[in-house]
Coordinates of C-alpha atoms in Angstrom, one line a residue:
X1 CA -18.1 -9.8 3.1
X2 CA -18.0 -9.0 7.0
X3 CA -20.4 -7.1 7.2
X4 CA -23.9 -8.1 5.6
X5 CA -24.7 -5.7 2.6
X6 CA -26.2 -2.8 3.2
X7 CA -25.1 -2.1 6.8
X8 CA -21.9 -0.6 6.1
X9 CA -19.7 0.9 3.2
X10 CA -16.8 0.8 4.9
X11 CA -14.0 1.5 2.4
X12 CA -11.1 3.0 3.6
X13 CA -9.4 0.6 6.5
X14 CA -6.0 1.1 8.5
X15 CA -3.6 0.1 10.4
X16 CA -1.5 1.7 13.3
X17 CA 1.3 -0.3 14.5
X18 CA 3.8 0.9 17.5
X19 CA 6.5 -1.6 18.2
X20 CA 10.2 -1.3 19.5
X21 CA 12.4 0.0 16.4
X22 CA 15.0 -2.4 16.9
X23 CA 12.1 -5.3 15.5
X24 CA 10.1 -2.9 13.3
X25 CA 12.2 -4.7 10.2
X26 CA 10.3 -8.1 10.9
X27 CA 7.1 -6.6 11.0
X28 CA 5.0 -8.6 8.2
X29 CA 1.0 -8.0 7.1
X30 CA -0.1 -11.4 5.5
X31 CA 4.0 -12.7 5.7
X32 CA 4.7 -9.1 3.7
X33 CA 6.8 -5.9 4.6
X34 CA 4.8 -3.4 5.2
X35 CA 4.0 -1.1 2.0
X36 CA 4.6 2.3 4.5
X37 CA 8.1 3.1 6.2
X38 CA 7.9 3.0 10.3
X39 CA 8.9 6.1 11.8
X40 CA 11.2 6.3 15.0
X41 CA 9.0 8.2 18.0
X42 CA 11.3 11.0 19.2
X43 CA 12.7 10.2 22.9
X44 CA 11.8 6.4 22.9
X45 CA 13.1 3.3 21.5
X46 CA 9.6 3.0 19.6
X47 CA 8.6 3.6 15.8
X48 CA 5.0 4.2 14.5
X49 CA 3.9 2.9 11.4
X50 CA -0.1 4.3 9.9
X51 CA -0.5 1.1 6.9
X52 CA -3.7 1.7 4.7
X53 CA -5.0 -1.4 3.8
X54 CA -8.2 -0.9 2.2
X55 CA -7.0 -2.6 -1.2
X56 CA -6.0 -5.9 0.5
X57 CA -9.4 -5.8 3.0
X58 CA -11.3 -5.7 -0.3
X59 CA -10.7 -9.4 -0.9
X60 CA -9.5 -10.7 3.0
X61 CA -11.0 -8.4 6.2
X62 CA -9.1 -10.4 8.3
X63 CA -5.3 -9.6 8.1
X64 CA -2.5 -11.4 10.2
X65 CA 0.2 -9.5 11.5
X66 CA 3.5 -10.9 13.2
X67 CA 6.5 -9.3 14.2
X68 CA 9.5 -11.0 16.4
X69 CA 8.5 -8.7 19.4
X70 CA 5.2 -7.6 20.6
X71 CA 3.6 -4.7 19.4
X72 CA 0.5 -2.6 19.7
X73 CA -2.1 -2.0 16.9
X74 CA -5.1 -0.5 16.3
X75 CA -7.5 -1.4 13.2
X76 CA -9.7 1.0 11.8
X77 CA -11.9 1.8 9.2
X78 CA -13.9 4.8 7.8
X79 CA -17.1 4.9 5.4
X80 CA -21.0 5.3 5.7

């Protein structure tokens, strides 16, 4: 695990992604398309995605993100 035993029980992990809509189809997590769907942000040329990565984070806490354009990502988790 990436956190020493007994120091955290984070069991819900998420990524929030903001990317130009034109590049959303190129976005990959560990070379796979995300499970969720990008949603256009009204009045902009950007889209957002909230991706639940809880299951893949259990076996691999480090995710590789890539796209054909720059993007912003916030990674966070919940637990006790």
